[in-house]
CSV table of C-alpha atoms and ligand atoms in Angstrom, one decimal:
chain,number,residue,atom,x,y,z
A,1,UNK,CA,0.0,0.0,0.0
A,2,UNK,CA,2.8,2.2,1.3
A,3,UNK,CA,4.9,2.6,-2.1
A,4,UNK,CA,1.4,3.0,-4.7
A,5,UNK,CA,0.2,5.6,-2.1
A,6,UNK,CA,3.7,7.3,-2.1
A,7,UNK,CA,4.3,7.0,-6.0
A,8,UNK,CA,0.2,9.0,-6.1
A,9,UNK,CA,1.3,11.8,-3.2
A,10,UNK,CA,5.0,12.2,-5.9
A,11,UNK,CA,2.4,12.6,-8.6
A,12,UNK,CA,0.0,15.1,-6.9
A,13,UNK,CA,3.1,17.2,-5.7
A,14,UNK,CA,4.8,17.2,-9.2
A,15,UNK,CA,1.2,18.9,-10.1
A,16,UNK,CA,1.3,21.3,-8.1
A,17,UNK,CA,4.8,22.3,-9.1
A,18,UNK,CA,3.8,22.0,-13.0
A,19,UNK,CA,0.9,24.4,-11.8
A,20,UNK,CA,3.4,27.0,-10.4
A,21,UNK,CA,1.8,27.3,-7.2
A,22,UNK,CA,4.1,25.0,-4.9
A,23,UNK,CA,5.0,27.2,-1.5
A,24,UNK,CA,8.0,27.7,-0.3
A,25,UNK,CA,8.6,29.2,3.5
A,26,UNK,CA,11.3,31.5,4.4
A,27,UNK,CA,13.7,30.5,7.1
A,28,UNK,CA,13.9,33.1,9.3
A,29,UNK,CA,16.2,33.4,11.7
A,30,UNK,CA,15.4,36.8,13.9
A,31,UNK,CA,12.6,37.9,16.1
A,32,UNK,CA,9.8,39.0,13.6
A,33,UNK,CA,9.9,42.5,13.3
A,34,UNK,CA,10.1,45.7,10.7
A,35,UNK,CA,13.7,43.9,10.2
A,36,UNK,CA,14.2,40.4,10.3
A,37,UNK,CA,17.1,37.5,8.9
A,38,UNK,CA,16.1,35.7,6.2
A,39,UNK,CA,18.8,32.5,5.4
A,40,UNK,CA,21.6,34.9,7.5
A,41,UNK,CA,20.7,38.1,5.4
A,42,UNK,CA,19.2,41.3,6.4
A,43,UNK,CA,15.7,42.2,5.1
A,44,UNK,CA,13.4,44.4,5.3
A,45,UNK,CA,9.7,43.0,6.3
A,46,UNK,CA,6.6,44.5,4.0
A,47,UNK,CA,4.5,40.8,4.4
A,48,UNK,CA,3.7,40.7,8.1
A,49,UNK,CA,0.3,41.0,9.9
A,50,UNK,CA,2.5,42.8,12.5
A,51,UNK,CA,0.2,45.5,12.0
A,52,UNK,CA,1.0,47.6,15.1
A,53,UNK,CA,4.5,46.0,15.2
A,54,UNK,CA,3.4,44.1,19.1
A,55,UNK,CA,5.2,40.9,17.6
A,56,UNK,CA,8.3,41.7,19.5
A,57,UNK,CA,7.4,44.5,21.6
A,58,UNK,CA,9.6,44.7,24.6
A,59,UNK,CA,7.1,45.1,27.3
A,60,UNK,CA,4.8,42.1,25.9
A,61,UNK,CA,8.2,40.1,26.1
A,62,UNK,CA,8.8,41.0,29.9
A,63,UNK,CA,5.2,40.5,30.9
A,64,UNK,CA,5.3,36.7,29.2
A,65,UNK,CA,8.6,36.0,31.1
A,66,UNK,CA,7.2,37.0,34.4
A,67,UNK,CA,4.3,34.9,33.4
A,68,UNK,CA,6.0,31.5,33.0
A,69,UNK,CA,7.1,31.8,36.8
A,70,UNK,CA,3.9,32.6,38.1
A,71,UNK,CA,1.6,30.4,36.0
A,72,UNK,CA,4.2,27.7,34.2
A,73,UNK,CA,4.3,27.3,30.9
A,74,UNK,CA,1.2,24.7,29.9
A,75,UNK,CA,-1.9,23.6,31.2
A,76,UNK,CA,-1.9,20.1,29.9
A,77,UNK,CA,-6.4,20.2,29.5
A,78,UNK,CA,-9.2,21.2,27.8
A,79,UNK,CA,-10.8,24.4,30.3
A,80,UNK,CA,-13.9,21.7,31.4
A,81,UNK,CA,-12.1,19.2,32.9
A,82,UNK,CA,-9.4,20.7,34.9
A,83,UNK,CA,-10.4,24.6,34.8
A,84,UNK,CA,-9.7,27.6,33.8
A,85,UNK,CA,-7.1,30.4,35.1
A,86,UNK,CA,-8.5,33.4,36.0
A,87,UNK,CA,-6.2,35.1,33.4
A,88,UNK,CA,-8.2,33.4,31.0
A,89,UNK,CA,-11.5,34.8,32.0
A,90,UNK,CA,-9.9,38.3,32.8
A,91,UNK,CA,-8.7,38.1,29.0
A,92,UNK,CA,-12.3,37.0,27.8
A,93,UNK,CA,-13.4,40.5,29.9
A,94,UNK,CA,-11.3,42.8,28.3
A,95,UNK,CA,-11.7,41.6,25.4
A,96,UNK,CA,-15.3,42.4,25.7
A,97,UNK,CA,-14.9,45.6,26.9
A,98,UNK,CA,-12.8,46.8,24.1
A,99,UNK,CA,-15.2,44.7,21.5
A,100,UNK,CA,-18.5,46.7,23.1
A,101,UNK,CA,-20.2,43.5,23.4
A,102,UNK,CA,-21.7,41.2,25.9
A,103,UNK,CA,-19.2,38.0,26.3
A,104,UNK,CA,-16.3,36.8,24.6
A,105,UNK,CA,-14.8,32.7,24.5
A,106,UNK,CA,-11.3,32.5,23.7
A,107,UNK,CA,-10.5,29.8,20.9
A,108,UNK,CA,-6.9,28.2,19.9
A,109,UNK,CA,-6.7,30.0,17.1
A,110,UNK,CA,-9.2,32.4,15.3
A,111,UNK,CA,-9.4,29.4,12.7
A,112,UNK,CA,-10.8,27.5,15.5
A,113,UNK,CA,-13.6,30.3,16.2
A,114,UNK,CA,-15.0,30.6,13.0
A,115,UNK,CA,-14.7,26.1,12.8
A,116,UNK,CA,-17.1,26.0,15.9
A,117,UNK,CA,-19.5,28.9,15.8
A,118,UNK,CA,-21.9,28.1,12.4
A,119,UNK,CA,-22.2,24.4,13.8
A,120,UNK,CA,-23.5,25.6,17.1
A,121,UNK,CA,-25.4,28.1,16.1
A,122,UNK,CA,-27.1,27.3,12.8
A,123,UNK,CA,-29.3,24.1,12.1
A,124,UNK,CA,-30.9,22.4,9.0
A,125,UNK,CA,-33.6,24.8,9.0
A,126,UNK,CA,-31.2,27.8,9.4
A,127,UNK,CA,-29.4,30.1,6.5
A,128,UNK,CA,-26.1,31.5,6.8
A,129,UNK,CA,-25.0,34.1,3.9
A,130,UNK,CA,-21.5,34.3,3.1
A,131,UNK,CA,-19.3,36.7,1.1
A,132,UNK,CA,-17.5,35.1,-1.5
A,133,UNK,CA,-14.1,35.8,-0.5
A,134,UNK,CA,-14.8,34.8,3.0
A,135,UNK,CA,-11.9,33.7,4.7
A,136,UNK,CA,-10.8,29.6,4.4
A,137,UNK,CA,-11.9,29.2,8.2
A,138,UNK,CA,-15.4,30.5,7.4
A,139,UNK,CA,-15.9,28.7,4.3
A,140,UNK,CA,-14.8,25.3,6.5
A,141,UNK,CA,-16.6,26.2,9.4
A,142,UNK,CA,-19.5,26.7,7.4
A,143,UNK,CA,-19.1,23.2,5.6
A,144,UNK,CA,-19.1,22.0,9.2
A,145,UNK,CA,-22.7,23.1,9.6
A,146,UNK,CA,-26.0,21.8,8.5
A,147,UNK,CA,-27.5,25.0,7.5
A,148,UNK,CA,-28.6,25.8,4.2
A,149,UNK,CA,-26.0,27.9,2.4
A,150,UNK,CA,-25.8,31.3,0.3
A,151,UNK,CA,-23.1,33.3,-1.4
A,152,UNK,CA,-22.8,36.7,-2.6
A,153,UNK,CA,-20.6,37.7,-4.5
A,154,UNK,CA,-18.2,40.0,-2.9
A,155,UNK,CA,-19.4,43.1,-1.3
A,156,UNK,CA,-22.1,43.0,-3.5
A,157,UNK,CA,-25.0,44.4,-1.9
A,158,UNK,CA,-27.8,43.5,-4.2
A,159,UNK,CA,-26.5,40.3,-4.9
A,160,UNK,CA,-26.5,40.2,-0.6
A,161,UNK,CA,-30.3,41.2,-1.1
A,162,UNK,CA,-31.6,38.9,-3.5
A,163,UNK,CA,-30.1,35.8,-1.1
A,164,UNK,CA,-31.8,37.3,1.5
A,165,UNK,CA,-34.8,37.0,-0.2
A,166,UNK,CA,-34.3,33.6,-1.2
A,167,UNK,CA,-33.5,32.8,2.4
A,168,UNK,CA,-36.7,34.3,3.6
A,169,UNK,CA,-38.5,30.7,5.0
A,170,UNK,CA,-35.3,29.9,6.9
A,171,UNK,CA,-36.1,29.9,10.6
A,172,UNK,CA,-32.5,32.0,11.1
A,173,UNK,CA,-30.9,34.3,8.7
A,174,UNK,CA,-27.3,34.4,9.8
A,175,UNK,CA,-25.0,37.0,7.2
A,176,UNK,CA,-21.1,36.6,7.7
A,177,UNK,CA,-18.2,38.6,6.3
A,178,UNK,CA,-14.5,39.3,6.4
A,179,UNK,CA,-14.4,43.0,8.3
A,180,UNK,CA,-11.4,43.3,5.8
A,181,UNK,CA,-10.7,41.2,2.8
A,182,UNK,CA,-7.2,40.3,3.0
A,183,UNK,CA,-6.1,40.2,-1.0
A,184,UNK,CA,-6.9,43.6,-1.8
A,185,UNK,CA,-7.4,45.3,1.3
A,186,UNK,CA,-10.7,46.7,1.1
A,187,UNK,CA,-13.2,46.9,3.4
A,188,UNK,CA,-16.8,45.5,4.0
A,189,UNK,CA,-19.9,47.8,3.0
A,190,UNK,CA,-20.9,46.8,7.1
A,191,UNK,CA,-23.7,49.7,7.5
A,192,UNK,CA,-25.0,48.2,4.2
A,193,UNK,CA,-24.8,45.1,5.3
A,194,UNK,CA,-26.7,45.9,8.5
A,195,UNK,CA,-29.3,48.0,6.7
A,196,UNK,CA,-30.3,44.8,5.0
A,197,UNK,CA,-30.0,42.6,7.7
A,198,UNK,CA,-32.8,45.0,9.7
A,199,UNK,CA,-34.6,44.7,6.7
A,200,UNK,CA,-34.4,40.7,6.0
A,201,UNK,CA,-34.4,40.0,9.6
A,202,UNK,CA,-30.8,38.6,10.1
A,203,UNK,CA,-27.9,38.4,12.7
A,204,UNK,CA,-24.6,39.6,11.3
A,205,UNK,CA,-21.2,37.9,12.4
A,206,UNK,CA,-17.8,40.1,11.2
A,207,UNK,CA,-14.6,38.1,11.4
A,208,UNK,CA,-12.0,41.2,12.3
A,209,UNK,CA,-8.8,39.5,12.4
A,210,UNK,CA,-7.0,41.8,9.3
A,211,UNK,CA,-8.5,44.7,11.7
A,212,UNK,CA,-8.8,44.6,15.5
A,213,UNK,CA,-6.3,46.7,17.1
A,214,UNK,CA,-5.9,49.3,14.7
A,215,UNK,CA,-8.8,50.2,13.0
A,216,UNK,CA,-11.4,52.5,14.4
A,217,UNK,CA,-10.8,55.2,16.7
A,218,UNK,CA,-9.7,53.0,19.7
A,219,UNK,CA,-8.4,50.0,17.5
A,220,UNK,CA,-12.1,48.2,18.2
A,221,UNK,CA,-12.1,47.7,14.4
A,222,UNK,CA,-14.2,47.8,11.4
A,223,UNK,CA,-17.3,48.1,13.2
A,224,UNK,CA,-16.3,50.7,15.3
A,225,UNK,CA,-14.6,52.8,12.6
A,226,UNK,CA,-18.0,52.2,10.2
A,227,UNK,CA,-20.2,53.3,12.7
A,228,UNK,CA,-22.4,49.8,13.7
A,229,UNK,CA,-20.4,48.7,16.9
A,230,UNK,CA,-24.2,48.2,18.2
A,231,UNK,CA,-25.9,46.5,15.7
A,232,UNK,CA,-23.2,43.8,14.6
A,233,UNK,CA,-24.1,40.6,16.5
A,234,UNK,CA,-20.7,38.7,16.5
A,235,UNK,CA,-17.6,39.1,16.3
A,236,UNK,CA,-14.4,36.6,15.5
A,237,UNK,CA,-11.2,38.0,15.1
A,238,UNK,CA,-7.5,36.5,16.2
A,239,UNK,CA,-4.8,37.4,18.8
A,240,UNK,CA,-2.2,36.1,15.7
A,241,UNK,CA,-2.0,39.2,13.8
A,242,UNK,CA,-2.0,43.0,15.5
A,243,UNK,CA,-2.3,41.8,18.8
A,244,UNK,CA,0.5,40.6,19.7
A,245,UNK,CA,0.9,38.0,17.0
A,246,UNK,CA,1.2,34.5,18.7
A,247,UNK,CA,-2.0,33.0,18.6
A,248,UNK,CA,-5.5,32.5,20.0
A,249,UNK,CA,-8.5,33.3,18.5
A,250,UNK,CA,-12.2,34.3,19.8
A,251,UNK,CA,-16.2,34.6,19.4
A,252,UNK,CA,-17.4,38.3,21.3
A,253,UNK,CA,-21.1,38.0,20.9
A,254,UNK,CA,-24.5,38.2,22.3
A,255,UNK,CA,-24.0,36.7,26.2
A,256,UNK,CA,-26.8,33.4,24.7
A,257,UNK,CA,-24.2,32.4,21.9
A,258,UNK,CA,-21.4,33.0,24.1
A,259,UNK,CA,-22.9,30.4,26.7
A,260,UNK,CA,-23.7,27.8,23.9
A,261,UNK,CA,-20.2,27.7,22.4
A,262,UNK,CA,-18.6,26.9,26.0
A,263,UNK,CA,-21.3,24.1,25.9
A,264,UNK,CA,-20.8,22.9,22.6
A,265,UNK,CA,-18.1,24.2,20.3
A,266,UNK,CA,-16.6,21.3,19.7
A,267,UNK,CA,-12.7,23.1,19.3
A,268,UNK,CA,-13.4,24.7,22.6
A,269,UNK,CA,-14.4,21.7,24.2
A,270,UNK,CA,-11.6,19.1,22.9
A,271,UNK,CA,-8.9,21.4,22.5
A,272,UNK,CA,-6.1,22.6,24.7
A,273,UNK,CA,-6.4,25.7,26.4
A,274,UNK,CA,-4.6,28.6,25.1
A,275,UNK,CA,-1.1,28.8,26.8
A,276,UNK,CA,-1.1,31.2,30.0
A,277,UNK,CA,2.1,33.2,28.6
A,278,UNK,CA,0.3,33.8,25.4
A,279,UNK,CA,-3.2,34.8,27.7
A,280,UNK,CA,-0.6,37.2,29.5
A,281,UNK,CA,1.0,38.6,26.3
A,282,UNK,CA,-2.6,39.1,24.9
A,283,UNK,CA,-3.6,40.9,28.2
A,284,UNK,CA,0.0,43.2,27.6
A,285,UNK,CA,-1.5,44.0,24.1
A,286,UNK,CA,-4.5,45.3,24.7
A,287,UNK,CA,-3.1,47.3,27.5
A,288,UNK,CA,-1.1,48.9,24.7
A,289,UNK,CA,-3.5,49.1,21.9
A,290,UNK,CA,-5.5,51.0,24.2
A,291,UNK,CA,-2.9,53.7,24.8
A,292,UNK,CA,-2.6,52.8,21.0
A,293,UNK,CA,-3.3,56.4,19.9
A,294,UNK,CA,0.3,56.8,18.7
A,295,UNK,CA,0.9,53.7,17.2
A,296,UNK,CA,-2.4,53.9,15.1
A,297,UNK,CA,-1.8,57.2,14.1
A,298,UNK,CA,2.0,56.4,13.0
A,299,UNK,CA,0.5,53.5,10.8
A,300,UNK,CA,-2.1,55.8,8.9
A,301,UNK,CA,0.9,57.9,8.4
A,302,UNK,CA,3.1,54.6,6.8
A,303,UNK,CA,0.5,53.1,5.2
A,304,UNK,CA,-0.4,56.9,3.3
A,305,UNK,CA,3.3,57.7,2.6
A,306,UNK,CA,3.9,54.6,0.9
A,307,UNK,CA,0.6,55.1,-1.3
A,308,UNK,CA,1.9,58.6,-2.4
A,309,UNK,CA,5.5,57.3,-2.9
A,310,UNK,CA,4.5,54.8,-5.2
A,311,UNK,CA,1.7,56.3,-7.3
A,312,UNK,CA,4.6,59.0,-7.8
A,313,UNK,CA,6.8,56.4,-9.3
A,314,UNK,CA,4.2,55.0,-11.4
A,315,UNK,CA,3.1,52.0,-9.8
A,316,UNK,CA,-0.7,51.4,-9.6
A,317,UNK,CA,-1.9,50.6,-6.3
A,318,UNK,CA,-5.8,49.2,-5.1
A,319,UNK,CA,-7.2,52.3,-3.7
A,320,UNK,CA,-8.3,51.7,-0.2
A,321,UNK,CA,-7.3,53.2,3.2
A,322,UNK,CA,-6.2,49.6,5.0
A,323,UNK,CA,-2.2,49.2,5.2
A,324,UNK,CA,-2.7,46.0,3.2
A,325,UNK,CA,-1.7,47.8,-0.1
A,326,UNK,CA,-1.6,45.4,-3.7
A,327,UNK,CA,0.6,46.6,-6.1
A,328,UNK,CA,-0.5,45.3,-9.4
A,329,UNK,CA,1.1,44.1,-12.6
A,330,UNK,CA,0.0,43.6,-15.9
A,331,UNK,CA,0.9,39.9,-16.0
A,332,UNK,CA,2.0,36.8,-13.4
A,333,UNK,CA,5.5,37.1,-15.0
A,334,UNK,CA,6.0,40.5,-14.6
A,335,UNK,CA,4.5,40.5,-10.7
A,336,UNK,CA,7.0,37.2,-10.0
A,337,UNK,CA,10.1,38.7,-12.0
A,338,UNK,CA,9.6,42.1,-9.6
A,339,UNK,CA,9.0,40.2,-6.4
A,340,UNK,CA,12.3,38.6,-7.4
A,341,UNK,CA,13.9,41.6,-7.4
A,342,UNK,CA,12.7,42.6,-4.4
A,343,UNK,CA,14.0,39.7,-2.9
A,344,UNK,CA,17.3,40.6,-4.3
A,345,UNK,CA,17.0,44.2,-2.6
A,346,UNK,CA,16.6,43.0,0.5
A,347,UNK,CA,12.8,43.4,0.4
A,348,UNK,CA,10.4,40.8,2.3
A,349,UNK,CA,7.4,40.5,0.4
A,350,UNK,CA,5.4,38.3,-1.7
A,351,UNK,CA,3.8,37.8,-5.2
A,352,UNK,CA,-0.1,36.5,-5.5
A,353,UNK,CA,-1.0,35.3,-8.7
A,354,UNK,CA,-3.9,33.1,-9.8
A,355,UNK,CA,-5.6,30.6,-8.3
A,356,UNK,CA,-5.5,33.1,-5.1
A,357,UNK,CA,-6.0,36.0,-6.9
A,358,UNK,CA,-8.4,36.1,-10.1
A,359,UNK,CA,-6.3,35.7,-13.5
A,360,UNK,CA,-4.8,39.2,-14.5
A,361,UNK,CA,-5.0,40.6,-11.3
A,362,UNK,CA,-1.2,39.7,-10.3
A,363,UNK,CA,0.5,41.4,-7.4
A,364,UNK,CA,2.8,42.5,-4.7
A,365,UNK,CA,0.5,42.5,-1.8
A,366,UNK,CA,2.4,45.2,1.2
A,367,UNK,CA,2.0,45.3,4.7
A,368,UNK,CA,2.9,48.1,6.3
A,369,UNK,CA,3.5,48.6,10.2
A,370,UNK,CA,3.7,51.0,12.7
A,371,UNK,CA,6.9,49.9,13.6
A,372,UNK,CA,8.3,51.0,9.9
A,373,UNK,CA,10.6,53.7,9.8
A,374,UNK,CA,10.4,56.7,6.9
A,375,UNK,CA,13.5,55.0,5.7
A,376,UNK,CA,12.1,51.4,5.3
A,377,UNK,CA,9.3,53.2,3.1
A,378,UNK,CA,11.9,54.3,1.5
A,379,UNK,CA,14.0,51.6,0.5
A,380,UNK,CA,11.1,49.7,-0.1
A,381,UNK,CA,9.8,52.1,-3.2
A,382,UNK,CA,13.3,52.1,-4.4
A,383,UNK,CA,13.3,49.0,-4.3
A,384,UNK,CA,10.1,48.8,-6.6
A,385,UNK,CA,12.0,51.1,-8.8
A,386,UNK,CA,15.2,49.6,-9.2
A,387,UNK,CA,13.4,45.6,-9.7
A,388,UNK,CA,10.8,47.2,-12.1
A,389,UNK,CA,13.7,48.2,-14.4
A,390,UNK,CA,15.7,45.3,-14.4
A,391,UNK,CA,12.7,42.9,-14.3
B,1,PLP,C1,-5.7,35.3,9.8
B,1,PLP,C2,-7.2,35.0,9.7
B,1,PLP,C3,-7.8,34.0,10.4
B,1,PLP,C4,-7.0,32.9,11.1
B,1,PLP,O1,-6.6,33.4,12.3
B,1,PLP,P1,-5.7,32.4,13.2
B,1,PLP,O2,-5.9,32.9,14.6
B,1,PLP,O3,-4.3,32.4,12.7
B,1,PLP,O4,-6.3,31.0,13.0
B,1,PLP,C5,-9.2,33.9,10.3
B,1,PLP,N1,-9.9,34.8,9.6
B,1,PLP,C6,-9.3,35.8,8.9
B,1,PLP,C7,-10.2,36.8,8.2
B,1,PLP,C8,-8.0,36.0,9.0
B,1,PLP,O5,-7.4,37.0,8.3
């Protein structure tokens, strides 16, 4: 069985080279941070959801340390059987607080979350609309639940409405979306999206992860900064990207599906806990993000510098006002051949091209982060330059 199983796996890897979309991972040697080592070299890092640049912040490093005397460095159980730490529920508080809604249940990974909630909450007779480029997590998590499924297409409003209509006998009308939709940066239409779900009768769930702890006035995210804090019925979002970057994910929601999920969400219930130093480096982040004013601001300011460096030089950029910033290229090759050069420039960032990305809509996707200097901006639109020439 072994080898004709082996010889088949060869086959369907050889594919996925032929297809040109085998990955490859960096091997990176540093802390990640605005700088990193890459294979022993310096480089420059534009592809990192280090938004608020908390991934190596010093004072989220000293808090962890502290935090493996105090409360070790596992818990070796699901939270059921042999309890939870209290800095596990004071985490699920703040995390409330700063969301503006009633409970929160903290998950491995956001991943996790969005697997778990749509099972729980959403039965045979239940609908659950979903943006098209919704996020892997909530297409699987959806797959995970009986409900009947829509799709519109994305940020499509009257495509959104004509579902809803056709959802209309369902006992439950459940609308999901990305807050942020992480190829091209843009942003969900979410007092649209509530408008209709007053209309249609529905609850709407916004998974924040590309925008909790820096979008909004207080980093609360997209709902805050689009004005429907109040009406938006649940939230996931993850403590892998701005805050803090590790990992953890969660559900802040109405306090009834809160209390469900720690009943039944089945990657709540048979997974381990999320590790205490991670709870207390989550705790450290929001601590920060809420004296955050700064560090949001000085963000705005990268993201916006870089737009205006590189429409100056010609590049064309998806418009937006997220610091996920696509540069696009007429063709795959051209897109590959720069990212190459940026490579050799001693610039971290990455080429998307088709199946990820729709055919002719190649690019260099950017992150910026607070933690970017005016000179990294710099160096990084040179680099653009200099790559686009020799390309
Ligand atoms: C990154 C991301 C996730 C996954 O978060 P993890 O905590 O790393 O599992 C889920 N949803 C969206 C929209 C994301 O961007």
């Amino acid at each position: 069985m072994l080898n004709e199983v082996r010889s088949q796996l060869l086959e369907e890897l050889s594919e996925i080279d032929k297809a040109g979309t085998h990955k490859s991972e960096a091997k990176i040697t540093s802390m990640q941070g605005a700088h990193l080592t890459i294979d022993g070299k310096p480089f420059i890092n534009f592809c990192a959801n280090n938004y608020l640049g908390l991934s190596n912040h010093s004072e989220i490093i000293s808090a962890v340390k502290e935090s493996l005397d105090d409360r070790g460095y596992g818990l070796s159980s699901v939270r059921f059987i042999c309890g939870t730490q209290d800095i596990h529920l004071e985490l699920e508080t703040r995390l409330s607080q700063f969301l503006s809604q009633e409970a929160t249940i903290l998950f491995p990974s956001c991943f996790d979350a969005n697997g778990a909630i749509f099972d729980v909450l959403m039965k045979e007779q239940d609908a659950i609309i979903s943006d098209e480029l919704n996020h892997a997590s909530i297409i699987d998590g959806i797959r995970l639940s009986k409900a009947q499924r829509y799709r519109y297409k994305n940020r499509d409003m009257a495509d959104l409405e004509a579902q809803l209509i056709a959802a209309k006998s369902a006992r439950r009308r459940l609308i999901v979306t990305d807050g942020v939709f992480s190829m091209d940066g843009y942003l969900a239409p979410l007092p649209e999206i509530c408008a209709l779900a007053d209309k249609y009768d529905a609850l709407v769930m916004v998974d924040d992860s590309h925008a909790v702890g820096f979008m909004g006035a207080t980093g609360a995210g997209t709902a805050e900064l689009l004005g429907v804090t109040d009406r938006v019925d649940i939230l996931s979002g993850t403590l892998g990207k701005a805050l803090g970057g590790a990992s953890g994910g969660y559900i802040s929601a109405r306090k009834e599906i809160v209390d469900l999920l720690r009943q039944k969400a089945r990657p709540y219930l048979f997974s381990n806990s999320v590790p205490p130093s991670v709870v207390i480096g989550s705790l450290k982040a929001l601590e920060l993000v809420a004296k955050g004013d700064e560090l949001r601001a000085k963000l705005k300011q990268n993201a916006a510098l870089f737009r205006e460096l590189m429409e100056s030089a010609g590049f064309t950029l998806l418009t937006g006002q997220h610091p996920i910033i696509p540069v696009m290229f007429s063709s795959e090759i051209e897109a590959a051949a720069v990212a190459k050069g940026l490579h050799e420039r001693g610039i971290h960032a990455v080429a998307f091209s088709y199946p990820v990305v729709p055919l002719g809509k190649a690019r260099i996707r950017i992150q910026l982060s607070a933690q970017h200097s005016k000179s990294d901006i710099n160096q990084c639109v040179q680099a653009f330059t200099d790559a686009y020439a020799n390309r």
